[in-house]
Structures are given as structure tokens and as C-alpha cells.
């Protein structure tokens, strides 16, 4: 296609020409900081998340540091219209995570406020989780939670402002008895995931929460 000819795909790190289905070249793949998380045993994400919510299992694909290649990849996905990166990240997950034991019943994505969705044009979690859903044969729900308030980035807020966003998500359906795998891009403070988890837990019975994120901040 003419588009490919004009804008050939290049490695996000070394700028070398690569296959259009990749994001980094083979050499630079070694520089991507994959976590050593196992979804079932304890790991740093389970430990961190357990301080805020009862969590069944948790997994982060990448470890996110400032200026790292992992950060570059997520940044391209979220802010540079490279929605398809979500698919590649999902493939990286499926190569590493076996969900067949203690299989979740439903994949649930963190919703974007409609203003942000309009601005970005896509929810960066959708291609990612659709791909996971197809591979693991688990249904995905993108609208189980409704984002009801638009807020500035968490980092720019003070403590009292942060507390106000506690009820920023609203459950739209009854999901009693289900094991939910919550999906987000970057786990930093854990506020988003824990707000959503508490909204689910306090409005449902016999629900289990697990977490899967593209990257976690250390
Ligand atoms: Zn490279």
C-alpha cells in the first residue's frame, strides 16, 4: 500500500525498518523489560494490589520505568494513534500467560470518559483485550463500567481531589458469581483499578477480581 511505502514501519528503539506487524526489531526486543510475573504465584503486582483490594491473581506484562522502551511502546499506543500496538502486546501476553487454570469468566476493560475517547479516537484497551478474548476464549465486556466523571490526570491532584474520584465508575450490570479479570494499561498508584474493583465488589455477590495490565510502574 502507498501508506506503507510512504511511512514504512520502523523499530521504536533503533529506527531500523521492520515488518509492519512488529513494533521493535529482534535485537531491541531484548531491551523490552518483561516482568517475570507468574499469573498464579505471588508477584510484585499481587503484593501491591492486595494492599487496596482482595485480589485473586494479577499479572503485568512489562515493567515500566521512565525513559524505558516499555514506556515508549505504551506512549505510542496511547498518544500517537498506534492502536494496533495493543494487538502485539496481547500476543506477548498469550505467549507468556496460561489462563486455563482458574480461568476468569469475563474480561473487563477500564472505560475511558467519552471526552477522552473522542479526543483519542479509540480506547487503547479494546484491540488488546479483544485479542486476549479470542485467544483465551473468554468473553470481553467493554461497558460493564461507566465512567461518570471527567477528571484531570491523577498525578496532578491533591489528596482530597483524589478522594472525590472514588465513585468515578458505575457498574451497569449484575455480575454475581463471576470471576472478573480487570484490564488496564499502566498500573501506577492502583487507584483506578481499586475504585473499579470496589464498585464491583460492593454491588455484587460472590465475585472474584483478578488484574491484567500491560505495564506496571516501579
Ligand atoms: Zn531495533
mmCIF file with all atom_site columns, C-alpha atoms and ligand atoms in Angstrom:
data_model
loop_
_atom_site.group_PDB
_atom_site.id
_atom_site.type_symbol
_atom_site.label_atom_id
_atom_site.label_alt_id
_atom_site.label_comp_id
_atom_site.label_asym_id
_atom_site.label_entity_id
_atom_site.label_seq_id
_atom_site.pdbx_PDB_ins_code
_atom_site.Cartn_x
_atom_site.Cartn_y
_atom_site.Cartn_z
_atom_site.occupancy
_atom_site.B_iso_or_equiv
_atom_site.pdbx_formal_charge
_atom_site.auth_seq_id
_atom_site.auth_comp_id
_atom_site.auth_asym_id
_atom_site.auth_atom_id
_atom_site.pdbx_PDB_model_num
ATOM   1   C  CA  . UNK A 1 1   ? 0.000   0.000   0.000  1.00 0.00 ? 1   UNK A CA  1
ATOM   2   C  CA  . UNK A 1 2   ? 1.103   3.522   -0.704 1.00 0.00 ? 2   UNK A CA  1
ATOM   3   C  CA  . UNK A 1 3   ? 0.815   4.327   3.001  1.00 0.00 ? 3   UNK A CA  1
ATOM   4   C  CA  . UNK A 1 4   ? 3.350   1.610   3.872  1.00 0.00 ? 4   UNK A CA  1
ATOM   5   C  CA  . UNK A 1 5   ? 5.650   2.922   1.208  1.00 0.00 ? 5   UNK A CA  1
ATOM   6   C  CA  . UNK A 1 6   ? 5.479   6.488   2.469  1.00 0.00 ? 6   UNK A CA  1
ATOM   7   C  CA  . UNK A 1 7   ? 5.570   5.572   6.141  1.00 0.00 ? 7   UNK A CA  1
ATOM   8   C  CA  . UNK A 1 8   ? 7.494   2.328   6.465  1.00 0.00 ? 8   UNK A CA  1
ATOM   9   C  CA  . UNK A 1 9   ? 7.341   0.643   9.841  1.00 0.00 ? 9   UNK A CA  1
ATOM   10  C  CA  . UNK A 1 10  ? 10.391  1.285   11.970 1.00 0.00 ? 10  UNK A CA  1
ATOM   11  C  CA  . UNK A 1 11  ? 11.683  -0.157  15.228 1.00 0.00 ? 11  UNK A CA  1
ATOM   12  C  CA  . UNK A 1 12  ? 10.583  2.088   18.094 1.00 0.00 ? 12  UNK A CA  1
ATOM   13  C  CA  . UNK A 1 13  ? 14.057  1.953   19.552 1.00 0.00 ? 13  UNK A CA  1
ATOM   14  C  CA  . UNK A 1 14  ? 16.717  1.841   16.821 1.00 0.00 ? 14  UNK A CA  1
ATOM   15  C  CA  . UNK A 1 15  ? 14.602  3.088   13.913 1.00 0.00 ? 15  UNK A CA  1
ATOM   16  C  CA  . UNK A 1 16  ? 15.510  0.171   11.674 1.00 0.00 ? 16  UNK A CA  1
ATOM   17  C  CA  . UNK A 1 17  ? 12.915  -0.917  9.087  1.00 0.00 ? 17  UNK A CA  1
ATOM   18  C  CA  . UNK A 1 18  ? 10.854  -3.845  10.390 1.00 0.00 ? 18  UNK A CA  1
ATOM   19  C  CA  . UNK A 1 19  ? 7.861   -5.965  9.447  1.00 0.00 ? 19  UNK A CA  1
ATOM   20  C  CA  . UNK A 1 20  ? 4.656   -3.956  9.746  1.00 0.00 ? 20  UNK A CA  1
ATOM   21  C  CA  . UNK A 1 21  ? 3.285   -6.402  12.334 1.00 0.00 ? 21  UNK A CA  1
ATOM   22  C  CA  . UNK A 1 22  ? 6.145   -5.662  14.759 1.00 0.00 ? 22  UNK A CA  1
ATOM   23  C  CA  . UNK A 1 23  ? 6.967   -2.691  16.964 1.00 0.00 ? 23  UNK A CA  1
ATOM   24  C  CA  . UNK A 1 24  ? 10.615  -3.377  17.730 1.00 0.00 ? 24  UNK A CA  1
ATOM   25  C  CA  . UNK A 1 25  ? 13.308  -5.269  15.829 1.00 0.00 ? 25  UNK A CA  1
ATOM   26  C  CA  . UNK A 1 26  ? 14.589  -8.622  17.049 1.00 0.00 ? 26  UNK A CA  1
ATOM   27  C  CA  . UNK A 1 27  ? 17.655  -7.096  18.687 1.00 0.00 ? 27  UNK A CA  1
ATOM   28  C  CA  . UNK A 1 28  ? 15.712  -4.418  20.528 1.00 0.00 ? 28  UNK A CA  1
ATOM   29  C  CA  . UNK A 1 29  ? 13.183  -6.979  21.753 1.00 0.00 ? 29  UNK A CA  1
ATOM   30  C  CA  . UNK A 1 30  ? 15.897  -7.947  24.253 1.00 0.00 ? 30  UNK A CA  1
ATOM   31  C  CA  . UNK A 1 31  ? 15.719  -4.432  25.687 1.00 0.00 ? 31  UNK A CA  1
ATOM   32  C  CA  . UNK A 1 32  ? 11.997  -4.688  26.416 1.00 0.00 ? 32  UNK A CA  1
ATOM   33  C  CA  . UNK A 1 33  ? 11.652  -5.130  30.135 1.00 0.00 ? 33  UNK A CA  1
ATOM   34  C  CA  . UNK A 1 34  ? 9.228   -8.028  30.513 1.00 0.00 ? 34  UNK A CA  1
ATOM   35  C  CA  . UNK A 1 35  ? 8.190   -8.824  34.058 1.00 0.00 ? 35  UNK A CA  1
ATOM   36  C  CA  . UNK A 1 36  ? 8.962   -12.222 35.500 1.00 0.00 ? 36  UNK A CA  1
ATOM   37  C  CA  . UNK A 1 37  ? 5.392   -12.422 36.805 1.00 0.00 ? 37  UNK A CA  1
ATOM   38  C  CA  . UNK A 1 38  ? 3.603   -15.672 37.021 1.00 0.00 ? 38  UNK A CA  1
ATOM   39  C  CA  . UNK A 1 39  ? -0.159  -15.113 36.976 1.00 0.00 ? 39  UNK A CA  1
ATOM   40  C  CA  . UNK A 1 40  ? -0.837  -17.597 39.770 1.00 0.00 ? 40  UNK A CA  1
ATOM   41  C  CA  . UNK A 1 41  ? 2.026   -17.272 42.232 1.00 0.00 ? 41  UNK A CA  1
ATOM   42  C  CA  . UNK A 1 42  ? 2.650   -14.138 44.150 1.00 0.00 ? 42  UNK A CA  1
ATOM   43  C  CA  . UNK A 1 43  ? 4.453   -11.290 42.395 1.00 0.00 ? 43  UNK A CA  1
ATOM   44  C  CA  . UNK A 1 44  ? 5.039   -7.579  42.877 1.00 0.00 ? 44  UNK A CA  1
ATOM   45  C  CA  . UNK A 1 45  ? 1.681   -6.632  41.325 1.00 0.00 ? 45  UNK A CA  1
ATOM   46  C  CA  . UNK A 1 46  ? -0.289  -9.026  43.523 1.00 0.00 ? 46  UNK A CA  1
ATOM   47  C  CA  . UNK A 1 47  ? 1.548   -7.654  46.559 1.00 0.00 ? 47  UNK A CA  1
ATOM   48  C  CA  . UNK A 1 48  ? 0.913   -4.031  45.572 1.00 0.00 ? 48  UNK A CA  1
ATOM   49  C  CA  . UNK A 1 49  ? -2.742  -4.526  44.598 1.00 0.00 ? 49  UNK A CA  1
ATOM   50  C  CA  . UNK A 1 50  ? -3.513  -6.591  47.715 1.00 0.00 ? 50  UNK A CA  1
ATOM   51  C  CA  . UNK A 1 51  ? -2.883  -3.517  49.840 1.00 0.00 ? 51  UNK A CA  1
ATOM   52  C  CA  . UNK A 1 52  ? -6.025  -1.958  48.297 1.00 0.00 ? 52  UNK A CA  1
ATOM   53  C  CA  . UNK A 1 53  ? -8.332  -4.772  47.233 1.00 0.00 ? 53  UNK A CA  1
ATOM   54  C  CA  . UNK A 1 54  ? -8.834  -8.517  47.654 1.00 0.00 ? 54  UNK A CA  1
ATOM   55  C  CA  . UNK A 1 55  ? -7.168  -9.837  44.530 1.00 0.00 ? 55  UNK A CA  1
ATOM   56  C  CA  . UNK A 1 56  ? -7.222  -13.367 43.188 1.00 0.00 ? 56  UNK A CA  1
ATOM   57  C  CA  . UNK A 1 57  ? -4.452  -13.251 40.562 1.00 0.00 ? 57  UNK A CA  1
ATOM   58  C  CA  . UNK A 1 58  ? -2.554  -10.437 38.908 1.00 0.00 ? 58  UNK A CA  1
ATOM   59  C  CA  . UNK A 1 59  ? -0.164  -10.041 36.023 1.00 0.00 ? 59  UNK A CA  1
ATOM   60  C  CA  . UNK A 1 60  ? 1.769   -7.230  34.395 1.00 0.00 ? 60  UNK A CA  1
ATOM   61  C  CA  . UNK A 1 61  ? 3.381   -7.843  31.010 1.00 0.00 ? 61  UNK A CA  1
ATOM   62  C  CA  . UNK A 1 62  ? 6.018   -5.110  31.283 1.00 0.00 ? 62  UNK A CA  1
ATOM   63  C  CA  . UNK A 1 63  ? 7.892   -3.255  33.965 1.00 0.00 ? 63  UNK A CA  1
ATOM   64  C  CA  . UNK A 1 64  ? 7.625   0.438   33.339 1.00 0.00 ? 64  UNK A CA  1
ATOM   65  C  CA  . UNK A 1 65  ? 10.436  2.833   34.085 1.00 0.00 ? 65  UNK A CA  1
ATOM   66  C  CA  . UNK A 1 66  ? 10.896  6.410   32.925 1.00 0.00 ? 66  UNK A CA  1
ATOM   67  C  CA  . UNK A 1 67  ? 12.577  6.639   29.504 1.00 0.00 ? 67  UNK A CA  1
ATOM   68  C  CA  . UNK A 1 68  ? 12.354  2.866   29.089 1.00 0.00 ? 68  UNK A CA  1
ATOM   69  C  CA  . UNK A 1 69  ? 11.387  1.144   25.872 1.00 0.00 ? 69  UNK A CA  1
ATOM   70  C  CA  . UNK A 1 70  ? 8.279   -0.163  27.651 1.00 0.00 ? 70  UNK A CA  1
ATOM   71  C  CA  . UNK A 1 71  ? 7.251   3.432   28.316 1.00 0.00 ? 71  UNK A CA  1
ATOM   72  C  CA  . UNK A 1 72  ? 7.868   4.346   24.670 1.00 0.00 ? 72  UNK A CA  1
ATOM   73  C  CA  . UNK A 1 73  ? 5.673   1.475   23.494 1.00 0.00 ? 73  UNK A CA  1
ATOM   74  C  CA  . UNK A 1 74  ? 2.761   2.401   25.781 1.00 0.00 ? 74  UNK A CA  1
ATOM   75  C  CA  . UNK A 1 75  ? 3.141   6.056   24.871 1.00 0.00 ? 75  UNK A CA  1
ATOM   76  C  CA  . UNK A 1 76  ? 2.873   5.267   21.149 1.00 0.00 ? 76  UNK A CA  1
ATOM   77  C  CA  . UNK A 1 77  ? -0.216  3.167   21.810 1.00 0.00 ? 77  UNK A CA  1
ATOM   78  C  CA  . UNK A 1 78  ? -1.949  5.852   23.847 1.00 0.00 ? 78  UNK A CA  1
ATOM   79  C  CA  . UNK A 1 79  ? -0.860  9.133   22.390 1.00 0.00 ? 79  UNK A CA  1
ATOM   80  C  CA  . UNK A 1 80  ? 0.360   8.515   18.865 1.00 0.00 ? 80  UNK A CA  1
ATOM   81  C  CA  . UNK A 1 81  ? -2.650  6.810   17.229 1.00 0.00 ? 81  UNK A CA  1
ATOM   82  C  CA  . UNK A 1 82  ? -0.867  3.440   17.109 1.00 0.00 ? 82  UNK A CA  1
ATOM   83  C  CA  . UNK A 1 83  ? -3.882  1.476   18.221 1.00 0.00 ? 83  UNK A CA  1
ATOM   84  C  CA  . UNK A 1 84  ? -2.582  -1.759  16.668 1.00 0.00 ? 84  UNK A CA  1
ATOM   85  C  CA  . UNK A 1 85  ? 0.219   -1.954  19.218 1.00 0.00 ? 85  UNK A CA  1
ATOM   86  C  CA  . UNK A 1 86  ? -2.480  -3.335  21.519 1.00 0.00 ? 86  UNK A CA  1
ATOM   87  C  CA  . UNK A 1 87  ? -2.639  -6.476  19.388 1.00 0.00 ? 87  UNK A CA  1
ATOM   88  C  CA  . UNK A 1 88  ? 1.106   -7.047  19.581 1.00 0.00 ? 88  UNK A CA  1
ATOM   89  C  CA  . UNK A 1 89  ? 1.073   -6.587  23.353 1.00 0.00 ? 89  UNK A CA  1
ATOM   90  C  CA  . UNK A 1 90  ? -1.773  -9.102  23.573 1.00 0.00 ? 90  UNK A CA  1
ATOM   91  C  CA  . UNK A 1 91  ? 0.297   -11.600 21.585 1.00 0.00 ? 91  UNK A CA  1
ATOM   92  C  CA  . UNK A 1 92  ? 3.168   -11.087 24.011 1.00 0.00 ? 92  UNK A CA  1
ATOM   93  C  CA  . UNK A 1 93  ? 0.762   -11.857 26.861 1.00 0.00 ? 93  UNK A CA  1
ATOM   94  C  CA  . UNK A 1 94  ? -0.577  -15.018 25.251 1.00 0.00 ? 94  UNK A CA  1
ATOM   95  C  CA  . UNK A 1 95  ? 2.982   -16.288 24.750 1.00 0.00 ? 95  UNK A CA  1
ATOM   96  C  CA  . UNK A 1 96  ? 3.560   -15.966 28.492 1.00 0.00 ? 96  UNK A CA  1
ATOM   97  C  CA  . UNK A 1 97  ? 0.327   -16.460 30.419 1.00 0.00 ? 97  UNK A CA  1
ATOM   98  C  CA  . UNK A 1 98  ? -1.706  -19.620 30.783 1.00 0.00 ? 98  UNK A CA  1
ATOM   99  C  CA  . UNK A 1 99  ? -5.221  -18.757 31.943 1.00 0.00 ? 99  UNK A CA  1
ATOM   100 C  CA  . UNK A 1 100 ? -6.607  -22.266 31.713 1.00 0.00 ? 100 UNK A CA  1
ATOM   101 C  CA  . UNK A 1 101 ? -6.262  -22.970 35.434 1.00 0.00 ? 101 UNK A CA  1
ATOM   102 C  CA  . UNK A 1 102 ? -8.653  -20.815 37.493 1.00 0.00 ? 102 UNK A CA  1
ATOM   103 C  CA  . UNK A 1 103 ? -9.944  -19.323 34.252 1.00 0.00 ? 103 UNK A CA  1
ATOM   104 C  CA  . UNK A 1 104 ? -11.701 -15.950 34.638 1.00 0.00 ? 104 UNK A CA  1
ATOM   105 C  CA  . UNK A 1 105 ? -15.315 -15.770 33.388 1.00 0.00 ? 105 UNK A CA  1
ATOM   106 C  CA  . UNK A 1 106 ? -15.149 -12.290 31.951 1.00 0.00 ? 106 UNK A CA  1
ATOM   107 C  CA  . UNK A 1 107 ? -12.544 -9.790  30.732 1.00 0.00 ? 107 UNK A CA  1
ATOM   108 C  CA  . UNK A 1 108 ? -13.462 -6.231  31.684 1.00 0.00 ? 108 UNK A CA  1
ATOM   109 C  CA  . UNK A 1 109 ? -11.724 -3.129  30.342 1.00 0.00 ? 109 UNK A CA  1
ATOM   110 C  CA  . UNK A 1 110 ? -11.321 0.148   32.198 1.00 0.00 ? 110 UNK A CA  1
ATOM   111 C  CA  . UNK A 1 111 ? -13.579 2.622   30.375 1.00 0.00 ? 111 UNK A CA  1
ATOM   112 C  CA  . UNK A 1 112 ? -12.455 5.998   29.103 1.00 0.00 ? 112 UNK A CA  1
ATOM   113 C  CA  . UNK A 1 113 ? -14.541 9.078   29.698 1.00 0.00 ? 113 UNK A CA  1
ATOM   114 C  CA  . UNK A 1 114 ? -16.336 9.952   26.434 1.00 0.00 ? 114 UNK A CA  1
ATOM   115 C  CA  . UNK A 1 115 ? -14.425 13.225  26.135 1.00 0.00 ? 115 UNK A CA  1
ATOM   116 C  CA  . UNK A 1 116 ? -11.119 11.417  26.249 1.00 0.00 ? 116 UNK A CA  1
ATOM   117 C  CA  . UNK A 1 117 ? -12.425 8.756   23.883 1.00 0.00 ? 117 UNK A CA  1
ATOM   118 C  CA  . UNK A 1 118 ? -13.460 11.436  21.441 1.00 0.00 ? 118 UNK A CA  1
ATOM   119 C  CA  . UNK A 1 119 ? -10.094 13.128  21.699 1.00 0.00 ? 119 UNK A CA  1
ATOM   120 C  CA  . UNK A 1 120 ? -8.099  9.905   21.222 1.00 0.00 ? 120 UNK A CA  1
ATOM   121 C  CA  . UNK A 1 121 ? -10.472 8.222   18.798 1.00 0.00 ? 121 UNK A CA  1
ATOM   122 C  CA  . UNK A 1 122 ? -10.138 4.798   20.400 1.00 0.00 ? 122 UNK A CA  1
ATOM   123 C  CA  . UNK A 1 123 ? -9.842  3.080   23.744 1.00 0.00 ? 123 UNK A CA  1
ATOM   124 C  CA  . UNK A 1 124 ? -6.304  1.684   23.795 1.00 0.00 ? 124 UNK A CA  1
ATOM   125 C  CA  . UNK A 1 125 ? -7.503  -1.390  25.704 1.00 0.00 ? 125 UNK A CA  1
ATOM   126 C  CA  . UNK A 1 126 ? -10.026 -2.627  23.162 1.00 0.00 ? 126 UNK A CA  1
ATOM   127 C  CA  . UNK A 1 127 ? -7.842  -4.276  20.494 1.00 0.00 ? 127 UNK A CA  1
ATOM   128 C  CA  . UNK A 1 128 ? -5.646  -5.635  23.275 1.00 0.00 ? 128 UNK A CA  1
ATOM   129 C  CA  . UNK A 1 129 ? -8.482  -7.266  25.189 1.00 0.00 ? 129 UNK A CA  1
ATOM   130 C  CA  . UNK A 1 130 ? -10.386 -8.391  22.074 1.00 0.00 ? 130 UNK A CA  1
ATOM   131 C  CA  . UNK A 1 131 ? -7.270  -10.277 21.037 1.00 0.00 ? 131 UNK A CA  1
ATOM   132 C  CA  . UNK A 1 132 ? -6.950  -11.824 24.509 1.00 0.00 ? 132 UNK A CA  1
ATOM   133 C  CA  . UNK A 1 133 ? -10.634 -12.736 24.465 1.00 0.00 ? 133 UNK A CA  1
ATOM   134 C  CA  . UNK A 1 134 ? -10.271 -14.560 21.136 1.00 0.00 ? 134 UNK A CA  1
ATOM   135 C  CA  . UNK A 1 135 ? -7.150  -16.408 22.240 1.00 0.00 ? 135 UNK A CA  1
ATOM   136 C  CA  . UNK A 1 136 ? -8.334  -17.474 25.696 1.00 0.00 ? 136 UNK A CA  1
ATOM   137 C  CA  . UNK A 1 137 ? -11.965 -17.938 24.659 1.00 0.00 ? 137 UNK A CA  1
ATOM   138 C  CA  . UNK A 1 138 ? -13.248 -15.684 27.427 1.00 0.00 ? 138 UNK A CA  1
ATOM   139 C  CA  . UNK A 1 139 ? -15.909 -13.060 26.675 1.00 0.00 ? 139 UNK A CA  1
ATOM   140 C  CA  . UNK A 1 140 ? -14.913 -9.409  26.975 1.00 0.00 ? 140 UNK A CA  1
ATOM   141 C  CA  . UNK A 1 141 ? -17.126 -6.609  28.275 1.00 0.00 ? 141 UNK A CA  1
ATOM   142 C  CA  . UNK A 1 142 ? -16.178 -3.021  27.422 1.00 0.00 ? 142 UNK A CA  1
ATOM   143 C  CA  . UNK A 1 143 ? -19.145 -1.320  29.043 1.00 0.00 ? 143 UNK A CA  1
ATOM   144 C  CA  . UNK A 1 144 ? -19.580 -3.157  32.332 1.00 0.00 ? 144 UNK A CA  1
ATOM   145 C  CA  . UNK A 1 145 ? -18.441 0.047   33.985 1.00 0.00 ? 145 UNK A CA  1
ATOM   146 C  CA  . UNK A 1 146 ? -19.435 3.529   33.068 1.00 0.00 ? 146 UNK A CA  1
ATOM   147 C  CA  . UNK A 1 147 ? -17.042 6.411   33.593 1.00 0.00 ? 147 UNK A CA  1
ATOM   148 C  CA  . UNK A 1 148 ? -19.180 9.099   35.170 1.00 0.00 ? 148 UNK A CA  1
ATOM   149 C  CA  . UNK A 1 149 ? -16.757 11.922  35.844 1.00 0.00 ? 149 UNK A CA  1
ATOM   150 C  CA  . UNK A 1 150 ? -14.101 13.529  33.757 1.00 0.00 ? 150 UNK A CA  1
ATOM   151 C  CA  . UNK A 1 151 ? -11.013 14.150  35.800 1.00 0.00 ? 151 UNK A CA  1
ATOM   152 C  CA  . UNK A 1 152 ? -7.559  15.535  35.353 1.00 0.00 ? 152 UNK A CA  1
ATOM   153 C  CA  . UNK A 1 153 ? -4.651  13.110  35.459 1.00 0.00 ? 153 UNK A CA  1
ATOM   154 C  CA  . UNK A 1 154 ? -4.408  11.540  38.909 1.00 0.00 ? 154 UNK A CA  1
ATOM   155 C  CA  . UNK A 1 155 ? -0.844  12.752  39.271 1.00 0.00 ? 155 UNK A CA  1
ATOM   156 C  CA  . UNK A 1 156 ? -1.909  16.395  39.163 1.00 0.00 ? 156 UNK A CA  1
ATOM   157 C  CA  . UNK A 1 157 ? -4.345  16.014  42.014 1.00 0.00 ? 157 UNK A CA  1
ATOM   158 C  CA  . UNK A 1 158 ? -4.020  16.513  45.704 1.00 0.00 ? 158 UNK A CA  1
ATOM   159 C  CA  . UNK A 1 159 ? -5.307  14.049  48.273 1.00 0.00 ? 159 UNK A CA  1
ATOM   160 C  CA  . UNK A 1 160 ? -8.813  15.499  48.661 1.00 0.00 ? 160 UNK A CA  1
ATOM   161 C  CA  . UNK A 1 161 ? -9.325  15.775  44.918 1.00 0.00 ? 161 UNK A CA  1
ATOM   162 C  CA  . UNK A 1 162 ? -8.293  12.151  44.555 1.00 0.00 ? 162 UNK A CA  1
ATOM   163 C  CA  . UNK A 1 163 ? -10.873 11.078  47.108 1.00 0.00 ? 163 UNK A CA  1
ATOM   164 C  CA  . UNK A 1 164 ? -13.585 12.778  45.073 1.00 0.00 ? 164 UNK A CA  1
ATOM   165 C  CA  . UNK A 1 165 ? -12.940 10.456  42.135 1.00 0.00 ? 165 UNK A CA  1
ATOM   166 C  CA  . UNK A 1 166 ? -13.711 7.419   44.303 1.00 0.00 ? 166 UNK A CA  1
ATOM   167 C  CA  . UNK A 1 167 ? -17.061 6.922   42.649 1.00 0.00 ? 167 UNK A CA  1
ATOM   168 C  CA  . UNK A 1 168 ? -15.970 7.787   39.151 1.00 0.00 ? 168 UNK A CA  1
ATOM   169 C  CA  . UNK A 1 169 ? -17.109 4.383   37.855 1.00 0.00 ? 169 UNK A CA  1
ATOM   170 C  CA  . UNK A 1 170 ? -20.546 2.851   37.926 1.00 0.00 ? 170 UNK A CA  1
ATOM   171 C  CA  . UNK A 1 171 ? -21.444 -0.795  37.437 1.00 0.00 ? 171 UNK A CA  1
ATOM   172 C  CA  . UNK A 1 172 ? -24.017 -1.233  34.639 1.00 0.00 ? 172 UNK A CA  1
ATOM   173 C  CA  . UNK A 1 173 ? -24.930 -4.906  35.023 1.00 0.00 ? 173 UNK A CA  1
ATOM   174 C  CA  . UNK A 1 174 ? -25.332 -7.644  37.581 1.00 0.00 ? 174 UNK A CA  1
ATOM   175 C  CA  . UNK A 1 175 ? -22.318 -9.947  37.571 1.00 0.00 ? 175 UNK A CA  1
ATOM   176 C  CA  . UNK A 1 176 ? -22.919 -12.042 40.692 1.00 0.00 ? 176 UNK A CA  1
ATOM   177 C  CA  . UNK A 1 177 ? -20.811 -15.161 40.972 1.00 0.00 ? 177 UNK A CA  1
ATOM   178 C  CA  . UNK A 1 178 ? -18.305 -14.194 38.298 1.00 0.00 ? 178 UNK A CA  1
ATOM   179 C  CA  . UNK A 1 179 ? -14.524 -14.133 38.297 1.00 0.00 ? 179 UNK A CA  1
ATOM   180 C  CA  . UNK A 1 180 ? -13.619 -10.843 36.617 1.00 0.00 ? 180 UNK A CA  1
ATOM   181 C  CA  . UNK A 1 181 ? -10.267 -10.118 35.002 1.00 0.00 ? 181 UNK A CA  1
ATOM   182 C  CA  . UNK A 1 182 ? -9.843  -6.336  35.036 1.00 0.00 ? 182 UNK A CA  1
ATOM   183 C  CA  . UNK A 1 183 ? -7.700  -4.986  32.206 1.00 0.00 ? 183 UNK A CA  1
ATOM   184 C  CA  . UNK A 1 184 ? -5.830  -1.678  32.176 1.00 0.00 ? 184 UNK A CA  1
ATOM   185 C  CA  . UNK A 1 185 ? -2.749  -0.178  30.516 1.00 0.00 ? 185 UNK A CA  1
ATOM   186 C  CA  . UNK A 1 186 ? -0.434  1.045   33.271 1.00 0.00 ? 186 UNK A CA  1
ATOM   187 C  CA  . UNK A 1 187 ? -0.699  0.239   36.962 1.00 0.00 ? 187 UNK A CA  1
ATOM   188 C  CA  . UNK A 1 188 ? 0.802   3.089   38.966 1.00 0.00 ? 188 UNK A CA  1
ATOM   189 C  CA  . UNK A 1 189 ? -0.982  4.087   42.168 1.00 0.00 ? 189 UNK A CA  1
ATOM   190 C  CA  . UNK A 1 190 ? -3.608  1.404   41.644 1.00 0.00 ? 190 UNK A CA  1
ATOM   191 C  CA  . UNK A 1 191 ? -6.377  3.960   42.256 1.00 0.00 ? 191 UNK A CA  1
ATOM   192 C  CA  . UNK A 1 192 ? -8.262  3.262   39.034 1.00 0.00 ? 192 UNK A CA  1
ATOM   193 C  CA  . UNK A 1 193 ? -8.261  -0.498  39.469 1.00 0.00 ? 193 UNK A CA  1
ATOM   194 C  CA  . UNK A 1 194 ? -9.180  -0.326  43.136 1.00 0.00 ? 194 UNK A CA  1
ATOM   195 C  CA  . UNK A 1 195 ? -12.024 2.161   42.524 1.00 0.00 ? 195 UNK A CA  1
ATOM   196 C  CA  . UNK A 1 196 ? -13.454 -0.154  39.908 1.00 0.00 ? 196 UNK A CA  1
ATOM   197 C  CA  . UNK A 1 197 ? -12.910 -3.266  41.997 1.00 0.00 ? 197 UNK A CA  1
ATOM   198 C  CA  . UNK A 1 198 ? -14.695 -1.724  44.999 1.00 0.00 ? 198 UNK A CA  1
ATOM   199 C  CA  . UNK A 1 199 ? -17.590 -0.617  42.796 1.00 0.00 ? 199 UNK A CA  1
ATOM   200 C  CA  . UNK A 1 200 ? -17.912 -4.209  41.590 1.00 0.00 ? 200 UNK A CA  1
ATOM   201 C  CA  . UNK A 1 201 ? -17.374 -5.829  44.994 1.00 0.00 ? 201 UNK A CA  1
ATOM   202 C  CA  . UNK A 1 202 ? -19.785 -3.595  46.855 1.00 0.00 ? 202 UNK A CA  1
ATOM   203 C  CA  . UNK A 1 203 ? -22.584 -4.107  44.315 1.00 0.00 ? 203 UNK A CA  1
ATOM   204 C  CA  . UNK A 1 204 ? -22.207 -7.829  43.669 1.00 0.00 ? 204 UNK A CA  1
ATOM   205 C  CA  . UNK A 1 205 ? -22.161 -11.119 45.488 1.00 0.00 ? 205 UNK A CA  1
ATOM   206 C  CA  . UNK A 1 206 ? -19.571 -13.846 45.315 1.00 0.00 ? 206 UNK A CA  1
ATOM   207 C  CA  . UNK A 1 207 ? -17.321 -12.060 42.833 1.00 0.00 ? 207 UNK A CA  1
ATOM   208 C  CA  . UNK A 1 208 ? -13.591 -12.577 42.386 1.00 0.00 ? 208 UNK A CA  1
ATOM   209 C  CA  . UNK A 1 209 ? -11.262 -9.943  40.975 1.00 0.00 ? 209 UNK A CA  1
ATOM   210 C  CA  . UNK A 1 210 ? -8.041  -10.547 39.059 1.00 0.00 ? 210 UNK A CA  1
ATOM   211 C  CA  . UNK A 1 211 ? -5.909  -7.979  37.252 1.00 0.00 ? 211 UNK A CA  1
ATOM   212 C  CA  . UNK A 1 212 ? -4.017  -7.913  33.978 1.00 0.00 ? 212 UNK A CA  1
ATOM   213 C  CA  . UNK A 1 213 ? -2.116  -4.807  32.891 1.00 0.00 ? 213 UNK A CA  1
ATOM   214 C  CA  . UNK A 1 214 ? 0.204   -4.009  30.021 1.00 0.00 ? 214 UNK A CA  1
ATOM   215 C  CA  . UNK A 1 215 ? 2.761   -2.446  32.335 1.00 0.00 ? 215 UNK A CA  1
ATOM   216 C  CA  . UNK A 1 216 ? 3.362   -1.579  35.954 1.00 0.00 ? 216 UNK A CA  1
ATOM   217 C  CA  . UNK A 1 217 ? 5.296   1.326   37.326 1.00 0.00 ? 217 UNK A CA  1
ATOM   218 C  CA  . UNK A 1 218 ? 8.028   0.594   39.827 1.00 0.00 ? 218 UNK A CA  1
HETATM 219 ZN ZN1 . LIG B 2 .   ? 15.609  -2.019  16.974 1.00 0.00 ? 1   LIG B ZN1 1
#
